[in-house]
Coordinates of C-alpha atoms in Angstrom, one line a residue:
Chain A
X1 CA 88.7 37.6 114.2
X2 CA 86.8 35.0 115.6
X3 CA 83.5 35.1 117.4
X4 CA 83.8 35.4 121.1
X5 CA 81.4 32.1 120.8
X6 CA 83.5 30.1 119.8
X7 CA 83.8 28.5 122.9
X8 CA 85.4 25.2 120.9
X9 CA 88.3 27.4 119.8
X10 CA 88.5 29.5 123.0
X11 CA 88.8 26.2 124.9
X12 CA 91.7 24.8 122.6
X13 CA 94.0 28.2 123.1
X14 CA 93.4 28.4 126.9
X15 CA 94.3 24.5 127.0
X16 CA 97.2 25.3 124.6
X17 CA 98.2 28.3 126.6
X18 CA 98.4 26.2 130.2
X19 CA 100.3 23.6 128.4
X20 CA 102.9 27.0 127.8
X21 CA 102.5 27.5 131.6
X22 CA 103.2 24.5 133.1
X23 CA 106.7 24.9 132.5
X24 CA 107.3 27.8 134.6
X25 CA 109.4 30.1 132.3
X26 CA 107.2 32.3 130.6
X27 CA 105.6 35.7 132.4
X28 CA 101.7 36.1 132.1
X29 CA 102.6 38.9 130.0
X30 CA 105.0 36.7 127.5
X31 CA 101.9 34.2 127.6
X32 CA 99.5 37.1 126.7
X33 CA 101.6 38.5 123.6
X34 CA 101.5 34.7 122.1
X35 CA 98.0 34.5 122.7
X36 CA 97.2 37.7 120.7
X37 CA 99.5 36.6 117.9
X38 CA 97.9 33.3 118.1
X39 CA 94.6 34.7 117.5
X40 CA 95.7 37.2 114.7
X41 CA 96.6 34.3 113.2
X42 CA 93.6 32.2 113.1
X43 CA 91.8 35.7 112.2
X44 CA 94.0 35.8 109.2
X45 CA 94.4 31.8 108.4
X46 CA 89.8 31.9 108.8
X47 CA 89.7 35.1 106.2
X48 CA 91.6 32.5 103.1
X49 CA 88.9 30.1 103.7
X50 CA 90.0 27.6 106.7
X51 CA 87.7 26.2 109.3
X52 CA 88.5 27.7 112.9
X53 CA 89.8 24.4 113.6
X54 CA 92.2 23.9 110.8
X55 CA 93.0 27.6 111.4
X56 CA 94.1 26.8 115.1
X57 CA 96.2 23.7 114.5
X58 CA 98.5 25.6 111.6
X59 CA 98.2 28.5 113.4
X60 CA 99.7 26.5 116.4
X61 CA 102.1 24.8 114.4
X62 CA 103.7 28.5 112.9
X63 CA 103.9 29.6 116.0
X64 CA 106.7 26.7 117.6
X65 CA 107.2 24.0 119.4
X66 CA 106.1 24.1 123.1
X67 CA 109.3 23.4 123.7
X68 CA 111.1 25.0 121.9
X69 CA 109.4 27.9 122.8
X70 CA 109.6 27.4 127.1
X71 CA 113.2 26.9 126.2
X72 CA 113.9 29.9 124.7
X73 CA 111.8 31.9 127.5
X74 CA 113.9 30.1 129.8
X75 CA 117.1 31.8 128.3
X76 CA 115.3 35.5 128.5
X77 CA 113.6 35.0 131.8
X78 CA 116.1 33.0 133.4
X79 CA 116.6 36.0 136.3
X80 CA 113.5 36.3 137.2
X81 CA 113.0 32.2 137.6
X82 CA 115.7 31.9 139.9
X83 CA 114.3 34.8 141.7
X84 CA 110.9 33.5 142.2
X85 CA 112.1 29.8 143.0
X86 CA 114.5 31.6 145.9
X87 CA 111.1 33.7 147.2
X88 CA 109.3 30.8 147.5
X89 CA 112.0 28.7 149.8
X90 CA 112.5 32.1 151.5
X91 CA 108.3 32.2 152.1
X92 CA 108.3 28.1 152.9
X93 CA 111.4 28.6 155.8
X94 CA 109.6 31.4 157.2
X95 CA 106.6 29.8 157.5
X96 CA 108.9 26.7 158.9
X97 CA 110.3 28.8 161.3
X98 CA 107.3 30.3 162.9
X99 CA 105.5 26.7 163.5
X100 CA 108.8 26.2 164.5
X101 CA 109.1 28.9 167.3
X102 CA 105.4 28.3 167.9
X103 CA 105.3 25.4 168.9
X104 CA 108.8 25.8 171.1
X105 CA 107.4 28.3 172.9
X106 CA 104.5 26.3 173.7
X107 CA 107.1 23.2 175.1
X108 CA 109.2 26.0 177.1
X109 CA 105.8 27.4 178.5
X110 CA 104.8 23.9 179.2
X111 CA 108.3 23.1 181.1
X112 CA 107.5 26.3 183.4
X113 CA 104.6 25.0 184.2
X114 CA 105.6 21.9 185.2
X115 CA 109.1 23.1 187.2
X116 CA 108.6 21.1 189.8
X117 CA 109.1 18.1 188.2
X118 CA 112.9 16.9 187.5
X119 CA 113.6 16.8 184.0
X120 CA 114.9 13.0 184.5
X121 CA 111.4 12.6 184.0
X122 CA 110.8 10.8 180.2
X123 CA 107.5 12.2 179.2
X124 CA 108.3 15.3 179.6
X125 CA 111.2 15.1 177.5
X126 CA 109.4 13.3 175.1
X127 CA 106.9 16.1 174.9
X128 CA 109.6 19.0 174.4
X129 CA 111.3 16.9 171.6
X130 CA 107.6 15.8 170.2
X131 CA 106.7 19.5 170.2
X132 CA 109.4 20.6 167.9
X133 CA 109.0 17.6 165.5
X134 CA 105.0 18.3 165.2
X135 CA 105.6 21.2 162.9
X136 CA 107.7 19.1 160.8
X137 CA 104.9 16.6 160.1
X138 CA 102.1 19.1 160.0
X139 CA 103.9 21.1 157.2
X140 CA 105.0 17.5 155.3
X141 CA 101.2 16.7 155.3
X142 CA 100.0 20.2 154.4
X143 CA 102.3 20.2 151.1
X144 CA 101.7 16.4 150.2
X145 CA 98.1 17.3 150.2
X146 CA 98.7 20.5 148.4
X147 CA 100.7 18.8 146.0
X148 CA 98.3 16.3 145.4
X149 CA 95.4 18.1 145.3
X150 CA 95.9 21.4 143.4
X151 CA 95.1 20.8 139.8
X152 CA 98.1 21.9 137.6
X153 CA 96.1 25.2 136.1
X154 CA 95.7 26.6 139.3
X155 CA 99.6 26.1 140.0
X156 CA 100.1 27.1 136.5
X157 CA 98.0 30.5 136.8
X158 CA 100.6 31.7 139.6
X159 CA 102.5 32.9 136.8
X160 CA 106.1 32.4 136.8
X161 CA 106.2 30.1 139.8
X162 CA 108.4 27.5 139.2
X163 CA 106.8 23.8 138.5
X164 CA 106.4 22.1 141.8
X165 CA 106.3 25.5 144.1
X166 CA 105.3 23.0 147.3
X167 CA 108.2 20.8 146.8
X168 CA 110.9 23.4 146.9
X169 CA 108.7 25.1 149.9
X170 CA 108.5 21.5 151.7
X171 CA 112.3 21.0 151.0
X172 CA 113.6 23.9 152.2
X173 CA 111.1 23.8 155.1
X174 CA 111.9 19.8 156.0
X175 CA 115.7 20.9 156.3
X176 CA 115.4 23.6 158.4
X177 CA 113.3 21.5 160.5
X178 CA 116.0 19.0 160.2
X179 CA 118.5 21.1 161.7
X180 CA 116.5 22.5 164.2
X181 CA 115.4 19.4 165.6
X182 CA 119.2 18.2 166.3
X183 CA 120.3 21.8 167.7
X184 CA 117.2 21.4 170.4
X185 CA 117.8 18.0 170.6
X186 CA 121.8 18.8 172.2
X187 CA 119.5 21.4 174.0
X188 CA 117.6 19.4 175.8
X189 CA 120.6 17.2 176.8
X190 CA 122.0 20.6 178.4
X191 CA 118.8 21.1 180.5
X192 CA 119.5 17.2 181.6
X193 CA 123.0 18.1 182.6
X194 CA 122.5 21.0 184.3
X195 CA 119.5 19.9 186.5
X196 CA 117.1 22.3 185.3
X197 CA 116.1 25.5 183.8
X198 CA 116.8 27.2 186.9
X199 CA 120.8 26.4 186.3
X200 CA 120.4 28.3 183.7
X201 CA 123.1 30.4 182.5
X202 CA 122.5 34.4 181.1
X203 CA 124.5 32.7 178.7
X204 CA 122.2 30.0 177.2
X205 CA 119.2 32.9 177.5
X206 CA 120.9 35.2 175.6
X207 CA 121.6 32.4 173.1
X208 CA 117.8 31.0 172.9
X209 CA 116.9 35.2 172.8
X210 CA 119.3 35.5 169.4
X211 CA 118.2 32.5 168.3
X212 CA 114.7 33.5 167.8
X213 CA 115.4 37.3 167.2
X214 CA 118.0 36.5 164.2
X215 CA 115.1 34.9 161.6
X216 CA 112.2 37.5 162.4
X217 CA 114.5 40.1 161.7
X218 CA 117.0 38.5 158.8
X219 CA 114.3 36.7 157.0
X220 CA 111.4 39.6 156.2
X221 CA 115.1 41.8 155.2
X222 CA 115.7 39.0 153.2
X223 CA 112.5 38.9 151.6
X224 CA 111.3 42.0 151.4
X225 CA 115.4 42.7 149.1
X226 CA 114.6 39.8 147.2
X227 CA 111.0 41.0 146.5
X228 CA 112.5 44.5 145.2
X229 CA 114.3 43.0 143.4
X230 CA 112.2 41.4 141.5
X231 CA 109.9 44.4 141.2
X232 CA 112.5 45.9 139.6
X233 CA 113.3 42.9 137.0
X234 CA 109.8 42.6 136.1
X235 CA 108.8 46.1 135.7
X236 CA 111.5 47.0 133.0
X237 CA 108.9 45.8 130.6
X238 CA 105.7 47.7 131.1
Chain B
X1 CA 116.4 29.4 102.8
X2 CA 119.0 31.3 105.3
X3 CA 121.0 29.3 107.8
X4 CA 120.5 29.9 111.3
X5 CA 123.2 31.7 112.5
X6 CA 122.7 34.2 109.2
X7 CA 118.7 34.4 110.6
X8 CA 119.8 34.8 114.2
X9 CA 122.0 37.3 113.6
X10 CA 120.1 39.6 111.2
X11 CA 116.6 39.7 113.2
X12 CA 117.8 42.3 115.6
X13 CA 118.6 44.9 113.0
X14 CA 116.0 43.8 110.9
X15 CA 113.3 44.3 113.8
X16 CA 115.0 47.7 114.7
X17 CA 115.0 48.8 110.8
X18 CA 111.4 48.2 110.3
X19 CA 110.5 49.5 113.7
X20 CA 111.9 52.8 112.3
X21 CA 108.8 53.0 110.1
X22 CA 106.7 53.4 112.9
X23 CA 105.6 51.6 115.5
X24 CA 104.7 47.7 115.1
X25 CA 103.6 45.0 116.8
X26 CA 104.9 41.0 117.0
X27 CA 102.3 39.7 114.0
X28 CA 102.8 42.5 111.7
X29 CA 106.4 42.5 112.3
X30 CA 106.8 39.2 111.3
X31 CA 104.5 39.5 108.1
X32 CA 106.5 43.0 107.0
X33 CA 109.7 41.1 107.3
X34 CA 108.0 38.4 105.3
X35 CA 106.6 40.6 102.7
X36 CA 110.0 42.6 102.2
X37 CA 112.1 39.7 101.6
X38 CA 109.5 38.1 99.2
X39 CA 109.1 35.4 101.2
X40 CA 113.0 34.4 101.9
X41 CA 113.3 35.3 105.9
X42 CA 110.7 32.9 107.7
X43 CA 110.7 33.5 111.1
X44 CA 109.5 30.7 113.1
X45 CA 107.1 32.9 114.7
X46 CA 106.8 32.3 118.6
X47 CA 110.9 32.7 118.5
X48 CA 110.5 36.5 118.0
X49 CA 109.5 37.2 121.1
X50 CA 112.0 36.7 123.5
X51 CA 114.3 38.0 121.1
X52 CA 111.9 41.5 121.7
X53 CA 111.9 40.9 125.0
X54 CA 115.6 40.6 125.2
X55 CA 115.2 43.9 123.2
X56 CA 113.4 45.4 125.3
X57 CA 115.5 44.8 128.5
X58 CA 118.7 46.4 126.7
X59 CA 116.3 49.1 125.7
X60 CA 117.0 49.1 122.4
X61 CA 113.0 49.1 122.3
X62 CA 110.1 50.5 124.1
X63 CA 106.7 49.1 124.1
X64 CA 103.6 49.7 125.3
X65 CA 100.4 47.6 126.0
X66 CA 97.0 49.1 124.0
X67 CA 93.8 47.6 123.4
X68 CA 92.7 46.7 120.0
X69 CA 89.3 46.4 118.4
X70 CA 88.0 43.3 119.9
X71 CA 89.2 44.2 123.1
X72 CA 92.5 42.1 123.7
X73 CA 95.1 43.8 124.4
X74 CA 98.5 43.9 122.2
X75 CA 102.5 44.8 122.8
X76 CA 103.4 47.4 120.9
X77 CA 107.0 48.2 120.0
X78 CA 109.0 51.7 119.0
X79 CA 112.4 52.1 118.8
X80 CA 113.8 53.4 121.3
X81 CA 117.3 56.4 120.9
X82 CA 119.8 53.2 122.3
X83 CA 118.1 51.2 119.4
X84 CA 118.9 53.9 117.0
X85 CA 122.3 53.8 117.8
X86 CA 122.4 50.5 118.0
X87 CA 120.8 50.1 114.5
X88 CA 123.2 52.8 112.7
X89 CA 126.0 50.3 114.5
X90 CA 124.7 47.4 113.0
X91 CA 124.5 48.9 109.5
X92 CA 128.0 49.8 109.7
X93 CA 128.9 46.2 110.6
X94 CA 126.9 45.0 107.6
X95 CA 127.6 47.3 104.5
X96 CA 131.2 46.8 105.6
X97 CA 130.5 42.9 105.2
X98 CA 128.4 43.8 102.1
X99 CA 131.1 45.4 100.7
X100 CA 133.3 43.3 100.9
X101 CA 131.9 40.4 100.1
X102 CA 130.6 42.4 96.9
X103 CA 134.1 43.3 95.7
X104 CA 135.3 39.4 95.8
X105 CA 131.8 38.5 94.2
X106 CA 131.4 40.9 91.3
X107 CA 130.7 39.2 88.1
X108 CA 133.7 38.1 86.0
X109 CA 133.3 38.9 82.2
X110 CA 133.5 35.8 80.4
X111 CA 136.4 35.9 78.2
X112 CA 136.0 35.8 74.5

């Protein structure tokens, strides 16, 4: 076995072990099992007579390709990837959607307050439609800086997140926004049409009511299935 | 050495045979499998391992984390009742190839 000193070696395996990581399709726990035959390994290689560092690079070498090694993961973990890639959109859209309702009600709250004034008025209009594009940016920036910022290890350490968890987040996110923009865009054209919030219908409330009731209540039953369900994939192996 | 397919399809009821032995983990595995067929079966090593963790989701295996001398903690595999049925399957499927193949190959006397 080699000493815990060896920081040299110690250093090489963790590098060796992120560069397994990196590609998403290996459990902490699949990582962990190659680790520990890596190791017995070297310990066996070092007892007939080779330098740690020798030891570590046929050692490496036995054990397979990096990529040929992610790729057969990928076949055996496949499941659980696709799982984890969907709970992340599902996390980035929620997230989406509460800036997203957020910053709405702060426009409609806004609007109240300003009754008086006719909604012919531009900057007002400009300020509901501004108000629902903010989040859009805000979350854009957020993951570009993520993205840019987060050194690969620390993305790699999450486990069996995918790759690029803040691009799928930001994409999902970005085309919900999408969507939602042009829906209260056709909204706002309604309040123009029908002079103001007081024309109203019980209609259009009921609507805007359903339309924020139907994600805090499908989403977290969406999530918290998804999140069983993955329980359940992951614990079949101790 | 053994062609691929003939490698890929014997590991399963090789790992299951020598886990009958007793218990095992991925290393020593390997190095039984190495030592038994005097050095003919080679696994490429990492590519065990999601073959035993394919294993272990059809439960033809049961394993178990433990810690080991130095500390690190190590997979350990039994076979599990599925994998003994699974196993005596297997052997079926291979002595009747055996067999066969035995019958068609046995050595012609050399005529005089």
């Amino acid at each position: 076995m080699e000493t815990p000193n060896d920081t040299g070696l110690n250093e090489a395996i963790r590098l060796w072990r992120a560069g397994l990581a990196d590609a998403g399709t290996m459990r902490p726990a699949d990582l962990d099992e190659l680790e520990i035959h890596l190791r017995d390994s070297i310990g066996q290689l070092t007892r007939t007579g080779l330098a740690s560092e020798e030891a570590f690079l046929v050692a490496r070498r036995r054990l397979g390709t990096a990529g040929g090694l992610t790729a057969e993961f990928a076949k055996v973990n496949g499941h659980e990837i696709w799982l984890t890639r969907v709970l992340w959109m599902v996390g980035g859209v929620m997230v989406a959607l509460l800036m997203e309702k957020l910053s709405s009600t702060a426009a409609n709250l806004a609007l109240f307050a300003n009754a008086s004034i006719q909604l012919e008025g531009q900057p007002l209009v400009w300020f509901v439609l501004g108000a629902q594009w903010f989040p859009a940016f805000a979350m854009a920036a957020l993951c570009w800086m993520g993205i840019r910022s987060l050194p690969g290890r620390l993305l790699s350490r999450a486990g069996s997140a995918p790759r690029h968890p803040w691009l799928t987040t930001f994409g999902a996110a970005l085309g919900l926004f999408l969507v939602t923009a042009l829906s209260v865009g056709t909204q706002v054209l309604v309040f123009r049409g029908a002079g103001g919030i007081a024309e109203l219908g019980t209609v259009m409330v009921c609507r805007s009511y359903a339309m924020l009731l139907a994600p805090l209540v499908v989403w977290p039953a969406l999530l918290c299935w998804l999140l069983r369900r993955r329980a359940r994939s992951v614990t079949r192996s101790f | 050495m053994l062609s691929k397919e003939l490698v890929a399809a014997s590991t399963v009821p090789l790992v299951l045979s020598v886990l009958t032995e007793g218990e095992s983990y991925g290393y020593a595995l390997i190095a039984r499998v190495r030592e038994l067929s005097g050095g003919q079966i080679e696994w490429s090593e990492g590519m065990l391992y999601p073959v035993l963790h394919w294993m272990e989701t059809e439960r033809l295996v049961e394993a178990e984390w433990r810690e080991s001398e130095a500390g690190r903690k190590r997979k350990y595999y039994r076979i599990s009742r599925t994998g003994r049925r699974a196993l005596a399957d297997e052997k079926d499927q291979w002595l009747a190839v055996h067999a066969t193949l035995s019958r068609l190959w046995k050595p012609q006397t050399i005529p005089a």
